[in-house]
Coordinates of C-alpha atoms in Angstrom, one line a residue:
Chain F
M252 CA -5.3 -36.1 23.7
G253 CA -5.1 -35.1 20.1
V254 CA -8.7 -33.7 20.3
V255 CA -7.8 -31.7 23.4
I256 CA -4.7 -30.3 21.6
L257 CA -6.9 -29.3 18.6
L258 CA -9.4 -27.6 21.0
V259 CA -6.5 -25.7 22.6
M260 CA -5.4 -24.6 19.2
A261 CA -8.9 -23.5 18.4
A262 CA -9.0 -21.5 21.6
G263 CA -5.7 -19.9 20.6
V264 CA -7.1 -18.9 17.2
A265 CA -10.1 -17.4 18.9
A266 CA -7.8 -15.4 21.2
M267 CA -5.9 -14.1 18.2
L268 CA -9.1 -13.4 16.2
T269 CA -10.7 -11.5 19.0
R270 CA -7.5 -9.7 19.8
K271 CA -7.6 -10.9 23.4
L272 CA -3.9 -11.8 23.0
P273 CA -1.3 -10.6 20.5
T274 CA -0.4 -13.3 18.0
A275 CA 3.1 -13.8 19.4
F276 CA 1.9 -14.2 23.0
A277 CA -0.9 -16.5 22.0
L278 CA 1.5 -18.7 20.0
V279 CA 4.0 -19.0 23.0
L280 CA 1.1 -19.8 25.3
L281 CA -0.2 -22.4 22.9
A282 CA 3.2 -24.0 22.6
V283 CA 3.6 -24.4 26.4
V284 CA 0.1 -25.8 26.8
I285 CA 0.5 -28.2 23.8
A286 CA 3.9 -29.4 25.3
L287 CA 2.3 -30.0 28.7
L288 CA -0.7 -31.9 27.1
A289 CA 1.8 -33.9 25.1
G290 CA 3.3 -35.1 28.4
A291 CA 6.6 -33.2 28.0
P292 CA 8.7 -33.0 31.3
A293 CA 9.7 -29.6 32.6
T294 CA 13.4 -30.0 31.8
G295 CA 15.7 -32.4 30.0
E296 CA 15.2 -34.0 26.6
N297 CA 11.9 -33.0 24.8
S298 CA 10.9 -30.8 27.7
V299 CA 8.9 -27.6 28.0
L300 CA 11.8 -25.4 29.3
D301 CA 14.8 -26.8 27.4
T302 CA 13.4 -28.0 24.1
V303 CA 10.3 -25.8 23.5
L304 CA 11.4 -22.5 25.0
Q305 CA 15.2 -22.6 25.0
E306 CA 15.8 -24.4 21.7
G307 CA 12.6 -23.3 20.0
A308 CA 13.1 -19.5 20.4
P309 CA 16.3 -19.2 18.3
T310 CA 15.2 -21.8 15.7
L311 CA 14.4 -19.1 13.1
A312 CA 17.4 -16.9 14.0
V313 CA 18.7 -16.8 10.5
T314 CA 15.3 -15.6 9.3
M315 CA 15.3 -12.9 12.0
I316 CA 18.7 -11.6 10.7
A317 CA 17.3 -11.7 7.1
I318 CA 14.3 -9.8 8.3
L319 CA 16.5 -7.2 10.0
L320 CA 18.7 -6.8 6.9
G321 CA 15.5 -6.5 4.7
S322 CA 14.2 -3.8 7.0
W323 CA 17.6 -2.0 6.9
L324 CA 17.6 -2.1 3.2
G325 CA 14.1 -0.8 3.2
K326 CA 15.0 2.1 5.4
L327 CA 17.9 2.9 3.0
L328 CA 15.5 2.8 0.0
D329 CA 13.4 5.3 1.8
E330 CA 16.0 7.6 3.2
T331 CA 18.0 7.8 0.0
G332 CA 14.8 8.5 -2.0
I333 CA 15.2 5.5 -4.3
A334 CA 11.7 4.2 -3.9
G335 CA 10.2 7.7 -4.2
T336 CA 12.3 8.4 -7.3
L337 CA 11.0 5.3 -9.0
V338 CA 7.4 6.3 -8.5
R339 CA 8.0 9.9 -9.5
K340 CA 9.6 8.8 -12.8
I341 CA 6.7 6.5 -13.5
V342 CA 4.1 9.3 -12.9
E343 CA 6.1 11.7 -15.1
F344 CA 6.4 9.3 -18.0
G345 CA 3.0 7.6 -17.8
G346 CA 0.8 10.0 -15.9
D347 CA -1.6 10.6 -18.8
R348 CA -2.6 7.0 -18.7
P349 CA -3.6 5.8 -15.3
V350 CA -3.3 2.2 -16.2
V351 CA 0.4 2.8 -17.1
V352 CA 1.0 4.5 -13.8
A353 CA -0.7 1.7 -11.9
L354 CA 1.4 -0.9 -13.8
G355 CA 4.5 1.1 -13.1
V356 CA 3.7 1.4 -9.4
L357 CA 2.9 -2.4 -9.4
A358 CA 6.4 -3.0 -10.8
V359 CA 8.0 -0.8 -8.0
S360 CA 5.9 -2.6 -5.4
T361 CA 7.1 -6.0 -6.8
L362 CA 10.7 -4.8 -6.6
V363 CA 10.2 -3.6 -3.0
G364 CA 8.4 -6.8 -2.1
T365 CA 11.5 -8.7 -3.0
V366 CA 13.5 -6.7 -0.5
T367 CA 11.3 -6.5 2.5
G368 CA 7.7 -7.5 3.5
S369 CA 4.8 -6.4 5.6
A370 CA 4.0 -2.8 6.4
P371 CA 7.5 -1.5 5.6
A372 CA 7.2 -2.7 2.0
A373 CA 3.7 -1.2 1.7
M374 CA 5.0 2.1 3.1
L375 CA 8.1 2.1 0.8
A376 CA 6.0 1.7 -2.3
G377 CA 2.8 3.3 -1.1
I378 CA 3.8 6.6 0.6
V379 CA 4.3 8.1 -2.8
G380 CA 2.7 5.4 -4.9
I381 CA -0.8 5.5 -3.4
P382 CA -1.4 9.3 -3.6
A383 CA 0.3 9.4 -7.0
M384 CA -2.1 6.8 -8.3
I385 CA -5.0 8.6 -6.8
A386 CA -3.8 11.9 -8.3
V387 CA -3.9 10.4 -11.8
G388 CA -7.4 9.1 -11.2
I389 CA -7.0 5.5 -10.0
P390 CA -9.8 4.8 -7.5
K391 CA -8.6 4.4 -3.9
V392 CA -9.4 0.6 -3.4
T393 CA -7.6 -0.2 -6.7
A394 CA -4.6 2.0 -5.6
A395 CA -4.3 0.2 -2.3
G396 CA -4.8 -3.2 -4.0
T397 CA -2.2 -2.4 -6.6
I398 CA 0.5 -1.9 -3.9
L399 CA -0.5 -5.1 -2.1
M400 CA -0.7 -7.2 -5.2
G401 CA 2.7 -5.9 -6.3
I402 CA 4.3 -6.7 -2.9
A403 CA 2.8 -10.2 -3.2
A404 CA 4.2 -10.6 -6.7
G405 CA 7.6 -9.9 -5.3
M406 CA 7.1 -12.2 -2.3
P407 CA 8.3 -15.3 -4.1
F408 CA 11.7 -13.6 -4.4
E409 CA 11.7 -12.2 -0.9
L410 CA 14.9 -13.7 0.5
P411 CA 13.9 -13.6 4.2
I412 CA 10.8 -15.7 3.2
W413 CA 13.1 -18.3 1.5
Q414 CA 15.0 -18.4 4.8
F415 CA 11.9 -18.7 6.9
F416 CA 10.5 -21.6 4.9
S417 CA 13.8 -23.3 4.6
T418 CA 14.4 -23.3 8.4
A419 CA 10.8 -23.8 9.5
L420 CA 10.2 -26.8 7.1
E421 CA 13.7 -28.1 7.3
L422 CA 14.2 -27.8 3.5
P423 CA 17.2 -26.7 1.5
V424 CA 17.0 -23.2 0.3
D425 CA 17.3 -24.6 -3.3
T426 CA 14.0 -26.4 -2.8
V427 CA 12.3 -23.3 -1.5
R428 CA 13.7 -21.2 -4.4
G429 CA 12.6 -23.9 -6.9
F430 CA 9.0 -23.8 -5.7
M431 CA 9.0 -20.0 -5.5
M432 CA 10.0 -19.8 -9.1
K433 CA 7.0 -21.9 -10.0
L434 CA 4.7 -19.8 -7.8
F435 CA 5.9 -16.4 -9.2
P436 CA 4.2 -16.6 -12.6
F437 CA 0.8 -17.1 -10.9
A438 CA 1.5 -14.2 -8.5
L439 CA 2.7 -11.9 -11.3
A440 CA -0.2 -12.8 -13.7
A441 CA -2.7 -12.2 -10.9
A442 CA -1.2 -8.8 -10.1
V443 CA -1.1 -7.6 -13.7
L444 CA -4.6 -8.9 -14.2
F445 CA -5.8 -7.1 -11.1
V446 CA -4.5 -3.8 -12.4
L447 CA -5.8 -4.3 -16.0
V448 CA -9.2 -5.6 -14.9
E449 CA -9.8 -3.3 -12.0
T450 CA -8.8 -0.1 -13.9
R451 CA -11.1 -1.1 -16.7
R452 CA -14.0 -2.0 -14.4
R453 CA -13.7 1.0 -12.2
G454 CA -12.3 3.5 -14.6
V455 CA -10.9 6.8 -13.2
E456 CA -12.1 8.8 -10.3
H457 CA -11.3 12.5 -9.6
T458 CA -12.4 14.2 -6.5
W459 CA -12.8 17.8 -5.4
S460 CA -11.4 17.3 -2.0
L461 CA -11.2 19.6 1.0
K462 CA -7.6 18.6 1.5
S463 CA -6.5 19.9 -1.9
A464 CA -6.2 23.5 -0.6
S465 CA -4.9 22.8 2.8
A466 CA -1.6 24.2 3.9
K467 CA 1.2 21.9 3.1
P468 CA 2.4 19.9 6.1
T469 CA 6.2 20.0 6.4
S470 CA 7.9 16.8 5.8
R471 CA 11.4 15.4 5.8
R472 CA 10.6 13.9 2.4
E473 CA 10.7 17.4 0.9
R474 CA 14.4 17.4 1.2
L475 CA 14.8 14.3 -0.9
G476 CA 16.1 14.8 -4.3
D477 CA 16.0 12.2 -7.1
A478 CA 18.3 9.3 -6.5
P479 CA 20.7 8.6 -9.5
W480 CA 19.4 6.1 -12.0
Y481 CA 22.0 3.5 -11.1
A482 CA 20.9 3.6 -7.5
L483 CA 17.4 2.6 -8.7
L484 CA 18.8 -0.9 -9.4
T485 CA 19.3 -1.5 -5.7
P486 CA 16.4 -4.0 -5.2
L487 CA 17.8 -6.1 -8.0
V488 CA 21.2 -6.5 -6.4
P489 CA 20.3 -9.1 -3.7
L490 CA 18.1 -10.9 -6.2
I491 CA 20.8 -11.2 -8.9
L492 CA 23.3 -12.5 -6.3
A493 CA 21.0 -15.0 -4.6
L494 CA 19.1 -16.1 -7.7
G495 CA 21.6 -15.8 -10.4
L496 CA 24.9 -16.4 -8.7
D497 CA 23.8 -18.7 -5.8
V498 CA 25.2 -16.4 -3.1
A499 CA 23.8 -17.1 0.3
I500 CA 20.9 -15.0 1.5
L501 CA 22.5 -12.8 4.2
P502 CA 25.5 -11.8 2.1
S503 CA 23.2 -11.0 -0.8
M504 CA 21.2 -8.7 1.3
L505 CA 24.2 -7.1 2.8
A506 CA 25.5 -6.4 -0.8
G507 CA 22.2 -4.7 -1.5
V508 CA 22.7 -2.5 1.6
L509 CA 26.2 -1.6 0.4
Y510 CA 25.1 -0.9 -3.1
A511 CA 22.4 1.5 -2.0
L512 CA 24.8 3.2 0.2
V513 CA 27.7 3.8 -2.2
T514 CA 25.4 4.9 -5.0
T515 CA 23.6 7.5 -3.0
T516 CA 25.9 8.7 -0.2
R517 CA 29.1 10.7 -0.1
P518 CA 31.9 8.9 1.8
G519 CA 31.8 11.4 4.7
G520 CA 28.1 10.6 5.4
M521 CA 28.2 6.9 5.0
N522 CA 28.8 5.9 8.6
K523 CA 26.1 8.1 9.9
R524 CA 23.6 6.9 7.3
L525 CA 24.4 3.3 7.8
L526 CA 23.9 3.5 11.6
R527 CA 20.8 5.6 11.4
T528 CA 19.1 3.3 8.9
L529 CA 20.3 0.2 10.8
Y530 CA 18.8 1.4 14.0
G531 CA 15.6 2.3 12.1
G532 CA 15.6 -1.1 10.7
F533 CA 15.6 -2.7 14.2
E534 CA 12.5 -0.7 15.0
V535 CA 10.8 -1.9 11.8
A536 CA 11.9 -5.5 12.3
A537 CA 11.0 -5.7 16.0
A538 CA 7.5 -7.0 15.5
P539 CA 8.3 -9.7 13.0
I540 CA 11.3 -10.9 15.0
V541 CA 9.1 -11.3 18.0
L542 CA 6.7 -13.3 15.9
F543 CA 9.4 -15.5 14.5
V544 CA 10.6 -16.2 18.1
A545 CA 7.1 -17.3 18.9
I546 CA 6.7 -19.4 15.7
G547 CA 10.0 -21.2 16.5
I548 CA 8.7 -22.0 20.0
L549 CA 5.4 -23.3 18.6
L550 CA 7.2 -25.4 16.0
A551 CA 9.3 -27.0 18.7
A552 CA 6.2 -27.8 20.7
V553 CA 4.2 -29.5 17.8
K554 CA 7.3 -31.5 16.9
L555 CA 7.5 -33.1 20.4
P556 CA 7.1 -36.9 20.1
G557 CA 4.0 -36.8 22.4
A558 CA 2.3 -34.1 20.3
V559 CA 3.1 -35.9 17.0
E560 CA 1.8 -39.1 18.4
A561 CA -1.5 -37.5 19.6
L562 CA -2.1 -35.5 16.4
E563 CA -1.0 -37.9 13.7
P564 CA -4.1 -40.1 13.5
L565 CA -6.5 -37.1 13.5
V566 CA -4.6 -35.0 11.0
K567 CA -4.1 -38.1 8.8
A568 CA -7.8 -38.8 8.8
V569 CA -8.7 -35.4 7.4
S570 CA -5.8 -34.8 5.0
P571 CA -6.6 -35.7 1.4
Q572 CA -4.0 -37.8 -0.3
N573 CA -5.6 -37.9 -3.8
P574 CA -4.0 -35.0 -5.8
V575 CA -7.3 -33.7 -7.1
L576 CA -9.0 -33.8 -3.7
F577 CA -5.9 -32.1 -2.3
V578 CA -6.3 -29.2 -4.6
V579 CA -10.1 -29.0 -4.1
V580 CA -10.0 -29.2 -0.3
F581 CA -7.1 -26.8 0.3
T582 CA -8.5 -24.3 -2.2
A583 CA -11.8 -24.4 -0.4
L584 CA -10.0 -23.8 2.9
V585 CA -8.3 -20.6 1.7
P586 CA -10.5 -18.3 3.8
L587 CA -9.0 -20.0 6.9
C588 CA -5.8 -18.2 6.4
L589 CA -7.5 -14.8 6.8
Y590 CA -8.3 -13.0 10.0
R591 CA -5.5 -14.7 11.8
G592 CA -7.2 -18.0 11.0
P593 CA -5.6 -21.4 11.6
L594 CA -4.0 -21.7 8.2
N595 CA -2.1 -18.4 8.6
V596 CA 1.5 -19.3 8.2
Y597 CA 2.6 -16.5 10.4
G598 CA 0.5 -17.9 13.2
L599 CA -1.0 -21.4 13.9
G600 CA -0.5 -22.3 10.3
A601 CA 3.2 -22.7 11.0
G602 CA 2.4 -25.2 13.7
I603 CA 0.0 -27.1 11.4
A604 CA 2.7 -27.2 8.8
G605 CA 5.1 -28.6 11.4
V606 CA 2.6 -31.3 12.4
L607 CA 2.0 -32.3 8.7
I608 CA 5.7 -32.8 8.2
A609 CA 6.5 -34.4 11.6
A610 CA 3.6 -36.8 11.2
G611 CA 4.8 -37.7 7.7
I612 CA 1.4 -36.9 6.2
Y613 CA 2.8 -35.0 3.3
P614 CA 6.4 -34.6 2.1
A615 CA 8.0 -31.4 3.4
A616 CA 8.0 -29.9 -0.2
A617 CA 4.3 -30.4 -0.5
V618 CA 3.8 -28.6 2.9
L619 CA 6.0 -25.8 1.5
G620 CA 3.6 -25.6 -1.5
L621 CA 0.6 -25.3 0.8
A622 CA 2.2 -22.7 3.1
T623 CA 3.6 -20.5 0.4
S624 CA 0.3 -20.6 -1.5
Y625 CA -1.6 -19.5 1.6
N626 CA 1.0 -16.9 2.2
Q627 CA 0.2 -15.3 -1.1
V628 CA -3.5 -14.9 0.0
F629 CA -2.7 -13.8 3.5
G630 CA -0.1 -11.3 2.3
V631 CA -2.6 -9.4 0.2
S632 CA -6.1 -9.8 1.5
D633 CA -6.0 -10.5 5.3
P634 CA -7.7 -7.4 6.8
T635 CA -5.6 -7.9 10.0
S636 CA -2.2 -8.0 8.3
T637 CA -0.2 -4.8 8.7
Q638 CA 0.5 -4.2 5.1
T639 CA -3.2 -4.5 4.2
V640 CA -4.3 -2.3 7.1
W641 CA -1.7 0.3 6.3
S642 CA -2.4 0.4 2.6
A643 CA -6.1 0.6 3.0
Q644 CA -5.9 3.3 5.7
Y645 CA -3.4 5.4 3.7
A646 CA -5.7 5.2 0.6
G647 CA -8.7 6.2 2.8
V648 CA -10.6 2.9 2.5
T649 CA -11.2 0.0 4.8
P650 CA -9.1 -3.2 4.8
Q651 CA -12.3 -5.1 4.2
Q652 CA -12.9 -3.3 0.9
V653 CA -9.4 -4.2 -0.2
M654 CA -10.0 -7.8 0.9
A655 CA -13.2 -8.1 -1.1
R656 CA -11.5 -6.7 -4.3
T657 CA -8.3 -8.6 -4.1
L658 CA -9.4 -12.0 -2.8
P659 CA -10.6 -13.5 -6.1
Y660 CA -7.2 -12.8 -7.6
V661 CA -5.1 -14.2 -4.8
W662 CA -7.4 -17.1 -4.4
A663 CA -6.6 -18.0 -8.0
V664 CA -2.9 -17.7 -7.1
A665 CA -3.3 -20.2 -4.3
L666 CA -5.2 -22.5 -6.6
G667 CA -2.2 -22.3 -9.0
G668 CA 0.2 -23.1 -6.2
F669 CA -1.9 -26.1 -5.0
C670 CA -2.0 -27.5 -8.6
V671 CA 1.8 -27.2 -8.9
T672 CA 2.2 -28.8 -5.5
A673 CA -0.1 -31.7 -6.3
A674 CA 1.4 -32.3 -9.7
T675 CA 5.0 -32.0 -8.4
Y676 CA 5.1 -33.5 -4.9
L677 CA 2.1 -35.8 -4.4
Chain A
M132 CA -26.9 20.6 7.6
T133 CA -24.4 21.7 10.1
A134 CA -24.4 25.4 10.8
V135 CA -21.1 27.2 10.4
L136 CA -19.9 28.2 13.9
L137 CA -16.5 29.8 13.8
D138 CA -14.4 30.5 16.8
R139 CA -12.2 33.6 16.7
A140 CA -9.0 31.8 15.9
T141 CA -10.6 29.9 13.0
R142 CA -12.2 33.0 11.6
A143 CA -8.9 34.9 11.8
A144 CA -7.2 32.0 10.0
I145 CA -9.8 32.0 7.3
E146 CA -9.6 35.7 6.8
A147 CA -5.9 35.4 6.5
L148 CA -6.5 33.1 3.5
E149 CA -8.0 36.0 1.6
A150 CA -4.5 37.5 1.3
T151 CA -3.2 34.4 -0.5
D152 CA -3.7 34.8 -4.3
D153 CA -5.3 32.2 -6.5
I154 CA -2.0 31.1 -8.1
A155 CA -0.5 30.5 -4.7
F156 CA -3.5 28.2 -3.9
G157 CA -2.7 26.3 -7.1
A158 CA 1.0 26.0 -6.1
R159 CA -0.1 24.8 -2.7
L160 CA -2.3 22.2 -4.3
L161 CA 0.7 21.0 -6.4
A162 CA 3.0 21.0 -3.4
N163 CA 0.4 18.8 -1.6
T164 CA 0.5 16.3 -4.6
P165 CA 3.1 13.5 -4.3
T166 CA 5.9 13.5 -6.8
H167 CA 6.4 17.3 -6.2
E168 CA 8.0 17.0 -2.8
G169 CA 11.4 18.3 -3.8
R170 CA 10.3 20.8 -6.5
D171 CA 11.3 24.5 -6.5
P172 CA 8.4 26.6 -5.2
D173 CA 8.9 29.0 -8.2
L174 CA 8.5 26.1 -10.6
L175 CA 5.3 25.0 -8.9
R176 CA 4.0 28.5 -9.1
R177 CA 4.8 28.7 -12.8
W178 CA 3.0 25.4 -13.4
A179 CA 0.1 26.6 -11.3
R180 CA -0.2 29.8 -13.4
T181 CA 0.0 27.8 -16.7
A182 CA -2.6 25.3 -15.6
T183 CA -4.8 28.1 -14.4
E184 CA -4.6 29.9 -17.7
F185 CA -5.2 26.7 -19.6
G186 CA -8.3 25.8 -17.6
A187 CA -9.7 29.3 -17.8
A188 CA -9.3 29.3 -21.6
L189 CA -11.0 25.9 -22.1
D190 CA -14.2 26.2 -24.1
P191 CA -17.2 25.6 -21.9
V192 CA -18.9 22.4 -22.8
A193 CA -22.0 20.8 -21.4
T194 CA -21.3 17.7 -19.3
T195 CA -22.5 14.4 -20.8
A196 CA -22.0 12.7 -17.5
R197 CA -24.9 11.6 -15.3
I198 CA -25.3 14.0 -12.3
V199 CA -26.2 12.5 -9.0
E200 CA -26.6 14.2 -5.6
S201 CA -25.9 12.7 -2.3
D202 CA -25.1 13.4 1.4
G203 CA -22.0 12.3 3.2
G204 CA -19.5 14.6 1.6
L205 CA -18.4 16.2 4.8
A206 CA -17.6 12.8 6.4
R207 CA -15.4 12.0 3.4
G208 CA -14.0 15.5 3.0
L209 CA -15.4 15.8 -0.6
L210 CA -17.4 18.4 -2.5
A211 CA -17.7 16.6 -5.7
R212 CA -16.4 13.5 -7.5
Y213 CA -16.2 12.4 -11.1
T214 CA -16.1 8.7 -11.9
S215 CA -15.8 7.3 -15.4
R216 CA -17.3 3.9 -14.8
P217 CA -19.8 2.2 -15.2
V218 CA -21.0 5.4 -16.9
P219 CA -19.4 8.8 -16.5
T220 CA -21.0 10.3 -13.4
V221 CA -20.6 13.6 -11.5
E222 CA -21.5 13.1 -7.9
L223 CA -22.3 16.3 -6.0
F224 CA -22.2 16.2 -2.2
T225 CA -25.0 18.4 -1.1
D226 CA -24.1 18.7 2.6
T227 CA -20.6 20.0 1.8
L228 CA -21.8 22.3 -1.0
A229 CA -24.5 23.7 1.3
L230 CA -22.0 24.3 4.1
A231 CA -19.6 26.0 1.6
D232 CA -22.5 28.2 0.5
E233 CA -23.4 29.2 4.0
L234 CA -19.7 29.9 4.8
A235 CA -19.4 32.2 1.8
G236 CA -22.3 34.2 3.2
R237 CA -21.0 34.3 6.7
L238 CA -17.6 35.4 5.6
G239 CA -18.9 38.2 3.4
W240 CA -17.6 36.5 0.3
R241 CA -21.0 36.5 -1.5
H242 CA -19.7 38.9 -4.1
W243 CA -17.1 36.3 -5.0
Y244 CA -19.3 33.2 -4.7
P245 CA -23.0 34.1 -5.4
A246 CA -25.6 32.0 -3.8
G247 CA -25.9 28.6 -5.5
S248 CA -22.8 29.2 -7.7
L249 CA -20.8 26.4 -6.1
R250 CA -23.1 23.7 -7.4
A251 CA -22.5 25.0 -11.0
A252 CA -18.8 25.3 -10.2
A253 CA -18.7 21.7 -9.1
I254 CA -20.3 20.5 -12.3
A255 CA -18.0 22.7 -14.4
H256 CA -15.0 21.4 -12.4
E257 CA -15.9 17.8 -12.9
T258 CA -16.6 18.4 -16.6
V259 CA -13.0 19.4 -17.1
H260 CA -11.9 16.1 -15.6
E261 CA -14.3 14.4 -18.0
Q262 CA -12.8 16.4 -20.9
L263 CA -9.2 15.7 -19.9
H264 CA -10.0 12.0 -19.4
H265 CA -11.6 11.4 -22.7
G266 CA -10.3 14.1 -25.1
P267 CA -7.1 15.5 -26.5
A268 CA -7.0 18.4 -24.0
K269 CA -4.8 16.3 -21.7
A270 CA -1.9 16.3 -24.2
A271 CA -2.4 20.0 -24.8
L272 CA -2.2 20.7 -21.1
R273 CA 1.0 18.6 -20.8
R274 CA 2.6 20.5 -23.7
S275 CA 1.7 23.9 -22.3
L276 CA 3.3 23.0 -18.9
G277 CA 6.5 22.2 -20.8
H278 CA 7.9 19.7 -18.3
V279 CA 10.5 18.0 -20.4
V280 CA 11.5 14.6 -19.1
L281 CA 13.4 13.3 -22.1
R282 CA 15.3 15.1 -24.9
A283 CA 16.7 13.5 -28.0
G284 CA 18.0 16.1 -30.5
R285 CA 15.0 18.2 -31.5
H286 CA 12.6 15.8 -30.0
R287 CA 11.2 16.4 -26.5
L288 CA 9.0 14.2 -24.4
Y289 CA 6.8 16.2 -22.0
G290 CA 6.2 14.7 -18.6
H291 CA 2.9 14.5 -16.7
V292 CA 2.5 17.1 -13.9
A293 CA 0.3 15.5 -11.3
G294 CA -2.3 17.9 -9.9
A295 CA -2.2 20.3 -12.9
D296 CA -5.5 19.0 -14.1
E297 CA -7.1 19.8 -10.8
I298 CA -5.9 23.4 -11.0
A299 CA -7.2 23.6 -14.6
A300 CA -10.6 22.3 -13.4
H301 CA -10.8 24.9 -10.7
A302 CA -9.8 27.7 -13.0
H303 CA -12.3 26.6 -15.6
A304 CA -15.0 26.5 -12.9
R305 CA -14.1 30.0 -11.8
A306 CA -14.2 31.3 -15.4
V307 CA -17.4 29.8 -16.6
C308 CA -19.3 30.4 -13.4
G309 CA -18.1 34.0 -13.0
L310 CA -16.6 33.5 -9.5
G311 CA -14.6 36.4 -8.1
R312 CA -12.0 34.1 -6.6
S313 CA -10.8 30.5 -7.3
P314 CA -13.0 27.8 -5.7
L315 CA -9.7 26.8 -4.0
L316 CA -10.0 29.8 -1.6
L317 CA -13.4 28.7 -0.4
T318 CA -12.2 25.0 -0.3
A319 CA -9.4 26.1 2.0
A320 CA -11.8 28.1 4.2
L321 CA -14.2 25.2 4.3
A322 CA -11.4 22.8 5.3
A323 CA -10.4 25.1 8.1
A324 CA -14.0 25.5 9.3
A325 CA -14.6 21.7 9.1
E326 CA -11.4 20.9 11.0
A327 CA -12.3 23.4 13.8
A328 CA -15.9 22.1 14.0
E329 CA -15.4 18.4 14.4
P330 CA -13.0 15.5 14.2
P331 CA -10.9 15.9 11.0
Y332 CA -12.8 15.0 7.9
G333 CA -11.7 12.0 6.0
T334 CA -10.5 10.2 9.0
R335 CA -13.3 7.7 9.3
H336 CA -10.9 4.9 8.7
G337 CA -8.1 6.4 10.7
S338 CA -5.3 8.7 9.8
P339 CA -3.3 7.7 6.8
H340 CA -0.2 8.0 8.9
A341 CA -1.5 6.4 12.0
S342 CA 0.4 3.3 13.1
P343 CA -1.5 0.4 11.6
H344 CA -2.9 -1.9 14.2
G345 CA -2.3 -5.6 13.8
R346 CA 1.0 -7.2 13.6
K347 CA 3.6 -8.4 11.2
K348 CA 2.3 -10.1 8.1

């Protein structure tokens, strides 16, 4: 039966890869089929309807709220001009040296990446950051890559991600935070190295473009003035609270929302701005929330006793226990987290992580190391992920070009993560 | 090469561009450059004038960059490109330059843009980028623009004005190639003609603002 479940999973991956089915729908369908194959009854204990669908859907509810708060904060950073001001200042101070501008935009992206993820993060840092970098001569692929590498460097501090891994892998937030602290230096080093090496390798590029003389499109952004300097500290507020003062994730993010609001908005306009950005945040968060509902359902399915029993011997047989082999095998498998592959933690990878833990093949903390390391690769290089697609398109290049340029760097980050995992948890 | 076929509306729009002065085109370029979204139009115009004067006054120098010619500029919305690595190179997009040349003739702008002058203008334009990238002229441009971002007593730190180098490059090209009007006028006309003729240039990979396909993460 285990083999049949794996074949069904492979079919699910194929459906996602070929875009026959949106990821969320494919995951729910997979979950139901896996539960049926595992012999789950329709209702009652460990059943398809009650356990997989009813209990699985809200499993990641706290993550969903965190995502919503992150999107809300992201909307506020945009509407109040905080993100744009950061980039503008960087260009004004360092515009003569493209590498300085790129490093500055990288820092902004990292800050934004701690607040929110996916396309909203790329847009926050990239809407001004990408054209600003291109204007000072940074080549387009490097500009798009800089935004993505920056967001990925901030990802280890992204509070919704802590919440996701904590709930999905049933680990305390402290454990997740501890591993993320170890992963961060690799992510940051790779991001800085990307900027330094790529700007050196590719130099500068200036184009005489047809667009340069076009009539200016009207934009709401025109009306944004500079945000005050103390408002620019907004992305640090949730971080300081959650990381330095051990405040829980949701209140930390709410504090960020409040800080952005009071530092940028007159009392009379606060209610209106809060509501407008909150509703905007719902729109941004809709897609990831749907995905997290589906992941919760899939996790519930692969943790059913019948599924664990069927998959355990198979997964055990192919999972390396030797630390060196662990690093070598999982490093070699990195490409499988791209193109909605089976190791994508926002797809079937979450299910595989669930199986690895439920079957007792690795300790949960080791699975955390695997999943977060793959997430660093996926978050930057996957040509189907929204932030990569958006950044590449906005810069005027293809996601595949961005993947080719960034993959070596993020692959090294994953290697670092696996080494830490093997040394710490195996 | 694609022949320039202009419908009445496009032709009228292009002819209306003639009324816009060269400094206004520079200010428009700055306004299109991110980081200037909230700036006062008068300030942008002042910067455009300063950058124009700076570029026009630059001594003509022969380019040391390798010059290569290729097709495919129209698809990418480019006339020319300067890249500093692996070796400084000026890339001229022959299809766009040829179309611009044809357009100048068709619009009766030949007295402003003599036949073949755009190729020389493109080289002169990219030479300024080369000069600004490698030489001290960049700091001189920044000082002349006078955008103070930090003041401490008598000391002032001048900020970078994104897009000013592009205006300087166009002004230099106009001056050294003896063009009657800024190349920005012809660029704007070409953009209007290209947009009317076929799907917008530079959208091979989709509009920058299009909703990205794919899903979260």
